[in-house]
mmCIF file of C-alpha atoms and ligand atoms in Angstrom:
data_model
loop_
_atom_site.group_PDB
_atom_site.id
_atom_site.type_symbol
_atom_site.label_atom_id
_atom_site.label_comp_id
_atom_site.label_asym_id
_atom_site.label_seq_id
_atom_site.Cartn_x
_atom_site.Cartn_y
_atom_site.Cartn_z
ATOM 1 C CA UNK A 1 120.850 93.720 83.619
ATOM 2 C CA UNK A 2 124.358 92.496 84.045
ATOM 3 C CA UNK A 3 126.951 94.680 85.744
ATOM 4 C CA UNK A 4 128.705 95.111 82.421
ATOM 5 C CA UNK A 5 125.476 96.333 80.774
ATOM 6 C CA UNK A 6 125.075 98.877 83.560
ATOM 7 C CA UNK A 7 128.625 100.126 83.103
ATOM 8 C CA UNK A 8 127.959 100.687 79.415
ATOM 9 C CA UNK A 9 124.479 102.180 79.798
ATOM 10 C CA UNK A 10 125.427 104.565 82.608
ATOM 11 C CA UNK A 11 128.885 105.369 81.276
ATOM 12 C CA UNK A 12 130.328 104.878 84.740
ATOM 13 C CA UNK A 13 133.414 102.963 85.837
ATOM 14 C CA UNK A 14 133.176 99.374 87.027
ATOM 15 C CA UNK A 15 134.200 100.228 90.633
ATOM 16 C CA UNK A 16 131.531 102.973 90.798
ATOM 17 C CA UNK A 17 128.821 100.651 89.521
ATOM 18 C CA UNK A 18 129.966 97.896 91.903
ATOM 19 C CA UNK A 19 129.882 100.270 94.852
ATOM 20 C CA UNK A 20 126.375 101.480 94.003
ATOM 21 C CA UNK A 21 125.063 97.968 93.474
ATOM 22 C CA UNK A 22 126.419 97.023 96.903
ATOM 23 C CA UNK A 23 124.600 99.981 98.417
ATOM 24 C CA UNK A 24 121.303 99.098 96.696
ATOM 25 C CA UNK A 25 121.656 95.483 97.823
ATOM 26 C CA UNK A 26 122.304 96.527 101.412
ATOM 27 C CA UNK A 27 119.172 98.664 101.334
ATOM 28 C CA UNK A 28 117.141 95.737 99.906
ATOM 29 C CA UNK A 29 116.183 97.619 96.762
ATOM 30 C CA UNK A 30 117.623 95.181 94.245
ATOM 31 C CA UNK A 31 117.833 91.462 93.745
ATOM 32 C CA UNK A 32 120.870 89.639 92.386
ATOM 33 C CA UNK A 33 119.813 86.023 92.816
ATOM 34 C CA UNK A 34 119.269 85.360 89.111
ATOM 35 C CA UNK A 35 121.728 84.726 86.300
ATOM 36 C CA UNK A 36 121.748 85.899 82.715
ATOM 37 C CA UNK A 37 122.347 82.896 80.487
ATOM 38 C CA UNK A 38 125.143 83.616 78.063
ATOM 39 C CA UNK A 39 125.962 81.501 75.104
ATOM 40 C CA UNK A 40 129.577 80.599 75.817
ATOM 41 C CA UNK A 41 131.455 81.938 78.835
ATOM 42 C CA UNK A 42 130.296 82.320 82.426
ATOM 43 C CA UNK A 43 126.690 83.253 83.252
ATOM 44 C CA UNK A 44 126.579 86.822 84.542
ATOM 45 C CA UNK A 45 124.636 87.923 87.629
ATOM 46 C CA UNK A 46 121.348 89.604 86.728
ATOM 47 C CA UNK A 47 120.544 92.695 88.761
ATOM 48 C CA UNK A 48 116.856 93.475 89.049
ATOM 49 C CA UNK A 49 115.162 96.266 90.945
ATOM 50 C CA UNK A 50 112.437 95.230 93.359
ATOM 51 C CA UNK A 51 109.410 97.213 92.339
ATOM 52 C CA UNK A 52 107.563 96.513 95.550
ATOM 53 C CA UNK A 53 110.478 97.437 97.787
ATOM 54 C CA UNK A 54 108.625 100.677 98.497
ATOM 55 C CA UNK A 55 105.003 101.600 97.945
ATOM 56 C CA UNK A 56 102.925 104.738 98.081
ATOM 57 C CA UNK A 57 99.207 105.200 98.644
ATOM 58 C CA UNK A 58 96.969 107.565 96.727
ATOM 59 C CA UNK A 59 93.420 108.554 97.630
ATOM 60 C CA UNK A 60 91.071 110.505 95.380
ATOM 61 C CA UNK A 61 88.338 112.258 97.284
ATOM 62 C CA UNK A 62 85.302 113.563 95.431
ATOM 63 C CA UNK A 63 81.782 114.648 96.403
ATOM 64 C CA UNK A 64 80.516 111.102 96.959
ATOM 65 C CA UNK A 65 83.551 108.818 96.977
ATOM 66 C CA UNK A 66 86.956 108.190 98.404
ATOM 67 C CA UNK A 67 88.914 105.827 96.165
ATOM 68 C CA UNK A 68 92.309 104.546 97.180
ATOM 69 C CA UNK A 69 95.169 102.767 95.453
ATOM 70 C CA UNK A 70 98.546 101.284 96.326
ATOM 71 C CA UNK A 71 101.242 102.092 93.786
ATOM 72 C CA UNK A 72 104.666 100.445 93.446
ATOM 73 C CA UNK A 73 107.975 101.890 92.256
ATOM 74 C CA UNK A 74 107.025 101.181 88.627
ATOM 75 C CA UNK A 75 103.895 103.287 88.956
ATOM 76 C CA UNK A 76 101.739 100.174 88.672
ATOM 77 C CA UNK A 77 98.508 100.102 90.646
ATOM 78 C CA UNK A 78 98.674 97.041 92.910
ATOM 79 C CA UNK A 79 95.365 97.472 94.696
ATOM 80 C CA UNK A 80 92.201 99.559 94.361
ATOM 81 C CA UNK A 81 89.636 100.101 97.095
ATOM 82 C CA UNK A 82 86.585 102.230 96.373
ATOM 83 C CA UNK A 83 84.317 103.617 99.007
ATOM 84 C CA UNK A 84 81.203 105.728 99.010
ATOM 85 C CA UNK A 85 81.475 108.637 101.385
ATOM 86 C CA UNK A 86 79.788 112.019 101.246
ATOM 87 C CA UNK A 87 82.453 114.709 101.350
ATOM 88 C CA UNK A 88 82.296 116.617 104.616
ATOM 89 C CA UNK A 89 85.465 117.947 106.177
ATOM 90 C CA UNK A 90 83.494 119.205 109.183
ATOM 91 C CA UNK A 91 82.569 115.668 110.119
ATOM 92 C CA UNK A 92 85.079 113.876 112.294
ATOM 93 C CA UNK A 93 83.719 110.505 111.207
ATOM 94 C CA UNK A 94 84.411 111.395 107.561
ATOM 95 C CA UNK A 95 88.026 112.191 108.389
ATOM 96 C CA UNK A 96 88.260 109.012 110.436
ATOM 97 C CA UNK A 97 86.910 107.020 107.478
ATOM 98 C CA UNK A 98 89.670 108.489 105.338
ATOM 99 C CA UNK A 99 92.269 107.361 107.887
ATOM 100 C CA UNK A 100 90.710 103.896 108.011
ATOM 101 C CA UNK A 101 90.809 103.599 104.235
ATOM 102 C CA UNK A 102 94.547 104.302 104.249
ATOM 103 C CA UNK A 103 95.093 101.609 106.912
ATOM 104 C CA UNK A 104 92.980 99.142 104.943
ATOM 105 C CA UNK A 105 94.989 99.695 101.758
ATOM 106 C CA UNK A 106 98.236 99.418 103.678
ATOM 107 C CA UNK A 107 97.128 96.136 105.210
ATOM 108 C CA UNK A 108 95.610 94.558 102.087
ATOM 109 C CA UNK A 109 98.539 95.539 99.886
ATOM 110 C CA UNK A 110 100.902 94.176 102.527
ATOM 111 C CA UNK A 111 102.850 97.408 102.915
ATOM 112 C CA UNK A 112 105.145 97.444 105.940
ATOM 113 C CA UNK A 113 105.773 100.523 108.062
ATOM 114 C CA UNK A 114 109.194 101.061 106.470
ATOM 115 C CA UNK A 115 107.985 100.443 102.936
ATOM 116 C CA UNK A 116 105.281 103.102 102.911
ATOM 117 C CA UNK A 117 106.630 106.233 101.254
ATOM 118 C CA UNK A 118 103.608 108.408 101.886
ATOM 119 C CA UNK A 119 99.986 109.149 101.136
ATOM 120 C CA UNK A 120 98.946 111.499 98.350
ATOM 121 C CA UNK A 121 95.476 112.961 98.621
ATOM 122 C CA UNK A 122 94.084 113.969 95.272
ATOM 123 C CA UNK A 123 91.331 116.577 95.402
ATOM 124 C CA UNK A 124 89.216 118.461 92.873
ATOM 125 C CA UNK A 125 90.778 121.833 93.591
ATOM 126 C CA UNK A 126 93.881 123.962 93.212
ATOM 127 C CA UNK A 127 96.621 123.291 95.731
ATOM 128 C CA UNK A 128 99.440 125.476 96.998
ATOM 129 C CA UNK A 129 102.899 124.652 95.689
ATOM 130 C CA UNK A 130 103.932 122.931 98.941
ATOM 131 C CA UNK A 131 100.933 120.568 98.913
ATOM 132 C CA UNK A 132 99.611 122.034 102.164
ATOM 133 C CA UNK A 133 96.564 124.160 101.344
ATOM 134 C CA UNK A 134 93.543 124.178 99.052
ATOM 135 C CA UNK A 135 93.764 127.558 97.323
ATOM 136 C CA UNK A 136 90.640 127.129 95.190
ATOM 137 C CA UNK A 137 88.087 124.450 95.935
ATOM 138 C CA UNK A 138 84.838 125.709 94.577
ATOM 139 C CA UNK A 139 83.464 122.365 93.344
ATOM 140 C CA UNK A 140 83.411 121.022 96.916
ATOM 141 C CA UNK A 141 83.376 124.368 98.688
ATOM 142 C CA UNK A 142 86.582 123.695 100.602
ATOM 143 C CA UNK A 143 88.800 126.631 99.661
ATOM 144 C CA UNK A 144 91.331 127.383 102.393
ATOM 145 C CA UNK A 145 91.253 123.956 104.046
ATOM 146 C CA UNK A 146 94.618 122.514 105.005
ATOM 147 C CA UNK A 147 96.412 119.202 104.770
ATOM 148 C CA UNK A 148 96.494 119.037 108.586
ATOM 149 C CA UNK A 149 92.689 119.105 108.735
ATOM 150 C CA UNK A 150 92.119 116.637 105.890
ATOM 151 C CA UNK A 151 94.824 114.183 106.998
ATOM 152 C CA UNK A 152 94.008 114.335 110.708
ATOM 153 C CA UNK A 153 93.851 110.525 110.991
ATOM 154 C CA UNK A 154 96.645 109.645 108.581
ATOM 155 C CA UNK A 155 99.867 109.178 110.574
ATOM 156 C CA UNK A 156 102.184 109.129 107.523
ATOM 157 C CA UNK A 157 103.775 111.757 105.303
ATOM 158 C CA UNK A 158 100.938 113.293 103.288
ATOM 159 C CA UNK A 159 100.468 115.851 100.584
ATOM 160 C CA UNK A 160 97.491 117.314 98.793
ATOM 161 C CA UNK A 161 97.550 117.157 94.999
ATOM 162 C CA UNK A 162 95.313 118.850 92.439
ATOM 163 C CA UNK A 163 93.445 115.951 90.753
ATOM 164 C CA UNK A 164 94.141 117.010 87.159
ATOM 165 C CA UNK A 165 97.833 117.465 87.909
ATOM 166 C CA UNK A 166 97.963 113.999 89.473
ATOM 167 C CA UNK A 167 96.199 112.298 86.570
ATOM 168 C CA UNK A 168 98.163 114.132 83.878
ATOM 169 C CA UNK A 169 101.426 113.517 85.619
ATOM 170 C CA UNK A 170 101.045 109.751 85.918
ATOM 171 C CA UNK A 171 99.949 109.455 82.281
ATOM 172 C CA UNK A 172 103.236 110.977 81.164
ATOM 173 C CA UNK A 173 105.340 109.458 83.963
ATOM 174 C CA UNK A 174 104.671 105.985 82.592
ATOM 175 C CA UNK A 175 105.750 106.913 79.108
ATOM 176 C CA UNK A 176 109.245 108.406 78.790
ATOM 177 C CA UNK A 177 108.556 109.234 75.133
ATOM 178 C CA UNK A 178 105.975 111.805 76.150
ATOM 179 C CA UNK A 179 108.042 114.861 76.990
ATOM 180 C CA UNK A 180 105.457 117.616 76.492
ATOM 181 C CA UNK A 181 101.749 116.988 76.843
ATOM 182 C CA UNK A 182 98.474 118.600 77.737
ATOM 183 C CA UNK A 183 96.153 116.353 79.711
ATOM 184 C CA UNK A 184 92.425 117.095 79.603
ATOM 185 C CA UNK A 185 90.283 115.539 82.299
ATOM 186 C CA UNK A 186 86.696 115.202 81.049
ATOM 187 C CA UNK A 187 84.782 114.300 84.186
ATOM 188 C CA UNK A 188 81.925 115.919 86.128
ATOM 189 C CA UNK A 189 83.987 119.031 85.781
ATOM 190 C CA UNK A 190 86.692 119.681 83.208
ATOM 191 C CA UNK A 191 90.271 120.088 84.334
ATOM 192 C CA UNK A 192 93.656 119.918 82.763
ATOM 193 C CA UNK A 193 97.368 119.938 83.273
ATOM 194 C CA UNK A 194 100.294 120.925 81.149
ATOM 195 C CA UNK A 195 103.427 118.781 81.324
ATOM 196 C CA UNK A 196 106.588 120.382 79.971
ATOM 197 C CA UNK A 197 109.765 118.355 79.803
ATOM 198 C CA UNK A 198 108.250 115.690 82.094
ATOM 199 C CA UNK A 199 107.322 118.275 84.747
ATOM 200 C CA UNK A 200 103.960 119.803 85.609
ATOM 201 C CA UNK A 201 103.792 123.416 84.567
ATOM 202 C CA UNK A 202 101.803 124.982 87.393
ATOM 203 C CA UNK A 203 102.255 128.582 86.354
ATOM 204 C CA UNK A 204 102.853 131.584 88.616
ATOM 205 C CA UNK A 205 99.844 130.974 90.864
ATOM 206 C CA UNK A 206 99.170 127.197 90.574
ATOM 207 C CA UNK A 207 96.412 127.627 88.007
ATOM 208 C CA UNK A 208 98.342 126.484 84.942
ATOM 209 C CA UNK A 209 96.295 124.164 82.739
ATOM 210 C CA UNK A 210 92.874 125.171 84.113
ATOM 211 C CA UNK A 211 91.317 124.579 80.736
ATOM 212 C CA UNK A 212 87.819 124.184 82.194
ATOM 213 C CA UNK A 213 87.485 127.949 82.475
ATOM 214 C CA UNK A 214 88.707 128.887 79.052
ATOM 215 C CA UNK A 215 86.019 131.121 77.538
ATOM 216 C CA UNK A 216 84.704 129.266 74.495
ATOM 217 C CA UNK A 217 81.069 130.350 74.088
ATOM 218 C CA UNK A 218 81.136 134.093 73.454
ATOM 219 C CA UNK A 219 77.375 134.665 73.549
ATOM 220 C CA UNK A 220 74.562 133.115 75.593
ATOM 221 C CA UNK A 221 76.880 130.617 77.211
ATOM 222 C CA UNK A 222 75.745 128.547 80.180
ATOM 223 C CA UNK A 223 76.638 129.523 83.729
ATOM 224 C CA UNK A 224 79.781 127.749 84.962
ATOM 225 C CA UNK A 225 80.321 126.721 88.589
ATOM 226 C CA UNK A 226 83.075 129.368 88.697
ATOM 227 C CA UNK A 227 80.441 132.083 88.306
ATOM 228 C CA UNK A 228 81.257 133.025 84.712
ATOM 229 C CA UNK A 229 79.399 132.152 81.525
ATOM 230 C CA UNK A 230 80.449 130.080 78.526
ATOM 231 C CA UNK A 231 83.467 128.302 80.010
ATOM 232 C CA UNK A 232 84.798 125.136 78.340
ATOM 233 C CA UNK A 233 83.511 123.256 81.400
ATOM 234 C CA UNK A 234 79.925 124.137 80.436
ATOM 235 C CA UNK A 235 80.236 122.392 77.055
ATOM 236 C CA UNK A 236 82.582 119.457 77.749
ATOM 237 C CA UNK A 237 81.859 118.209 81.256
ATOM 238 C CA UNK A 238 80.559 114.621 81.300
ATOM 239 C CA UNK A 239 77.159 115.938 82.384
ATOM 240 C CA UNK A 240 76.580 117.381 78.913
ATOM 241 C CA UNK A 241 76.268 113.779 77.764
ATOM 242 C CA UNK A 242 74.843 111.835 80.664
ATOM 243 C CA UNK A 243 72.133 114.386 81.504
ATOM 244 C CA UNK A 244 70.324 112.436 78.784
ATOM 245 C CA UNK A 245 70.752 109.134 80.665
ATOM 246 C CA UNK A 246 70.123 110.179 84.271
ATOM 247 C CA UNK A 247 73.779 110.635 85.051
ATOM 248 C CA UNK A 248 74.756 107.226 83.700
ATOM 249 C CA UNK A 249 77.644 107.764 81.279
ATOM 250 C CA UNK A 250 77.988 104.081 80.451
ATOM 251 C CA UNK A 251 74.366 104.051 79.353
ATOM 252 C CA UNK A 252 74.972 107.146 77.249
ATOM 253 C CA UNK A 253 77.778 105.444 75.325
ATOM 254 C CA UNK A 254 75.704 102.304 75.058
ATOM 255 C CA UNK A 255 72.908 104.277 73.364
ATOM 256 C CA UNK A 256 75.403 106.153 71.213
ATOM 257 C CA UNK A 257 76.847 102.847 70.039
ATOM 258 C CA UNK A 258 73.343 101.542 69.334
ATOM 259 C CA UNK A 259 72.630 104.448 66.981
ATOM 260 C CA UNK A 260 70.376 106.540 69.244
ATOM 261 C CA UNK A 261 69.751 109.854 67.441
ATOM 262 C CA UNK A 262 69.551 112.082 70.489
ATOM 263 C CA UNK A 263 72.796 110.647 71.869
ATOM 264 C CA UNK A 264 74.448 111.134 68.474
ATOM 265 C CA UNK A 265 73.332 114.781 68.341
ATOM 266 C CA UNK A 266 74.710 115.501 71.831
ATOM 267 C CA UNK A 267 77.946 113.725 70.979
ATOM 268 C CA UNK A 268 78.324 115.681 67.740
ATOM 269 C CA UNK A 269 78.168 119.029 69.564
ATOM 270 C CA UNK A 270 80.424 117.729 72.325
ATOM 271 C CA UNK A 271 83.090 116.474 69.910
ATOM 272 C CA UNK A 272 83.086 119.759 68.018
ATOM 273 C CA UNK A 273 83.844 121.702 71.197
ATOM 274 C CA UNK A 274 86.482 119.181 72.204
ATOM 275 C CA UNK A 275 88.107 119.342 68.752
ATOM 276 C CA UNK A 276 88.313 123.146 68.985
ATOM 277 C CA UNK A 277 89.962 122.978 72.394
ATOM 278 C CA UNK A 278 92.471 120.356 71.249
ATOM 279 C CA UNK A 279 93.256 122.351 68.130
ATOM 280 C CA UNK A 280 93.904 125.491 70.192
ATOM 281 C CA UNK A 281 96.160 123.601 72.577
ATOM 282 C CA UNK A 282 98.127 122.119 69.712
ATOM 283 C CA UNK A 283 98.552 125.539 68.107
ATOM 284 C CA UNK A 284 99.770 127.061 71.380
ATOM 285 C CA UNK A 285 102.029 124.320 72.659
ATOM 286 C CA UNK A 286 102.774 121.918 69.797
ATOM 287 C CA UNK A 287 102.512 119.042 72.258
ATOM 288 C CA UNK A 288 100.708 115.735 72.634
ATOM 289 C CA UNK A 289 97.156 115.856 73.975
ATOM 290 C CA UNK A 290 95.904 113.120 76.314
ATOM 291 C CA UNK A 291 92.190 112.713 76.957
ATOM 292 C CA UNK A 292 91.289 111.408 80.376
ATOM 293 C CA UNK A 293 88.546 111.525 82.976
ATOM 294 C CA UNK A 294 85.187 109.763 82.713
ATOM 295 C CA UNK A 295 84.705 110.592 79.029
ATOM 296 C CA UNK A 296 88.363 109.885 78.235
ATOM 297 C CA UNK A 297 87.787 106.294 79.329
ATOM 298 C CA UNK A 298 85.253 105.878 76.486
ATOM 299 C CA UNK A 299 86.881 108.008 73.802
ATOM 300 C CA UNK A 300 88.887 105.179 72.209
ATOM 301 C CA UNK A 301 86.086 104.138 69.846
ATOM 302 C CA UNK A 302 85.565 107.696 68.634
ATOM 303 C CA UNK A 303 89.116 108.857 68.084
ATOM 304 C CA UNK A 304 88.942 108.588 64.281
ATOM 305 C CA UNK A 305 86.045 111.013 64.212
ATOM 306 C CA UNK A 306 87.871 113.361 66.568
ATOM 307 C CA UNK A 307 91.091 113.224 64.501
ATOM 308 C CA UNK A 308 89.135 114.248 61.441
ATOM 309 C CA UNK A 309 87.509 117.212 63.177
ATOM 310 C CA UNK A 310 90.858 118.445 64.519
ATOM 311 C CA UNK A 311 92.688 117.917 61.214
ATOM 312 C CA UNK A 312 90.046 119.967 59.393
ATOM 313 C CA UNK A 313 90.984 122.976 61.524
ATOM 314 C CA UNK A 314 94.729 122.517 61.327
ATOM 315 C CA UNK A 315 96.607 124.541 58.684
ATOM 316 C CA UNK A 316 99.809 122.586 59.336
ATOM 317 C CA UNK A 317 100.888 119.184 58.130
ATOM 318 C CA UNK A 318 100.851 117.331 61.433
ATOM 319 C CA UNK A 319 98.213 114.660 61.836
ATOM 320 C CA UNK A 320 95.936 114.463 64.861
ATOM 321 C CA UNK A 321 96.411 110.692 65.112
ATOM 322 C CA UNK A 322 100.068 111.352 65.933
ATOM 323 C CA UNK A 323 99.402 113.622 68.911
ATOM 324 C CA UNK A 324 95.959 112.876 70.362
ATOM 325 C CA UNK A 325 95.758 109.908 72.721
ATOM 326 C CA UNK A 326 93.238 108.311 75.016
ATOM 327 C CA UNK A 327 94.441 107.985 78.602
ATOM 328 C CA UNK A 328 96.088 104.684 79.542
ATOM 329 C CA UNK A 329 94.916 104.780 83.154
ATOM 330 C CA UNK A 330 91.213 104.227 82.547
ATOM 331 C CA UNK A 331 90.420 104.280 86.226
ATOM 332 C CA UNK A 332 91.837 105.919 89.312
ATOM 333 C CA UNK A 333 94.472 107.982 87.504
ATOM 334 C CA UNK A 334 93.970 110.828 89.978
ATOM 335 C CA UNK A 335 94.556 108.556 92.970
ATOM 336 C CA UNK A 336 97.574 106.824 91.409
ATOM 337 C CA UNK A 337 99.038 110.148 90.326
ATOM 338 C CA UNK A 338 98.851 111.515 93.857
ATOM 339 C CA UNK A 339 100.862 108.512 95.056
ATOM 340 C CA UNK A 340 103.459 108.848 92.310
ATOM 341 C CA UNK A 341 104.739 112.122 93.772
ATOM 342 C CA UNK A 342 106.143 110.113 96.679
ATOM 343 C CA UNK A 343 107.679 107.531 94.351
ATOM 344 C CA UNK A 344 109.351 110.352 92.452
ATOM 345 C CA UNK A 345 110.674 111.897 95.638
ATOM 346 C CA UNK A 346 112.077 108.546 96.731
ATOM 347 C CA UNK A 347 113.736 107.815 93.392
ATOM 348 C CA UNK A 348 115.406 111.189 93.201
ATOM 349 C CA UNK A 349 116.690 110.857 96.788
ATOM 350 C CA UNK A 350 118.191 107.476 95.960
HETATM 351 ZN ZN1 ZN B 401 84.251 128.522 84.633
#
């Protein structure tokens, strides 16, 4: 943008804009080496922000993996490194591996000491408001564990982030048009997050959006990992589909696409439950609904069917195709989202 464009867009005076541009140049956050070619008159200086001036790292730890990403100031994932590692916070070598993964990402993404904003650790569990403690971690049995323990070998600013919050947040962060949204993560367990006015709504006790434990099967429901019966998790976790294909979700969708009857029957039941949940969310919050997680990555081909099922329930005029979306981060949204909290912090400080 030219300086004049900035003055107009920001509704600030020329001296104020000049002063701020000088500051951003001094701090190496913007570039002014290019010109905007004008037809007639002098070519104006083009000011561009340097998206790699600062970077953040995000790691998503699950039962069998630790996946890491480097994220720039635009929220773009610059590097992904995936690693198999069996979750075990009591093992010093596991914690060391986590530290080594951070160093490897830092090195391979070429992030200097001063450029690294911090490391977000995304975990499948509920996290205290300050990002310090796991307040509910039943899927990996790590309730009560602290950031200090988990980040023992990470010598940078760290914070723990609830995986569904991270994934939902980055989905909406990238799209300024999405002001209010409910993100549903359809992975080995079902999670969710509610974004209101671009902010995560965590609720009074950090459980806001825990859609996985909504009671949806009133009678004879399956046992959920939370200890209750008939939760949404028991009907819409990815396992409801890939139990047919030995845990291979790709194979499930391959068979579904090839017209396999058993796969089609499982999918039919699954989509009905999902449609009910989406309908209920829409009725409650009148917001967009984003489908993510393992199943969300495949949902694109089946959206028409889903729209129809949701529209059939809806007494209002709004059309499902206008508010239901597949996630845009098909992979590593939870890792990238954990990193974005540091980018946010940096941008608001600036
Ligand atoms: Zn449950």
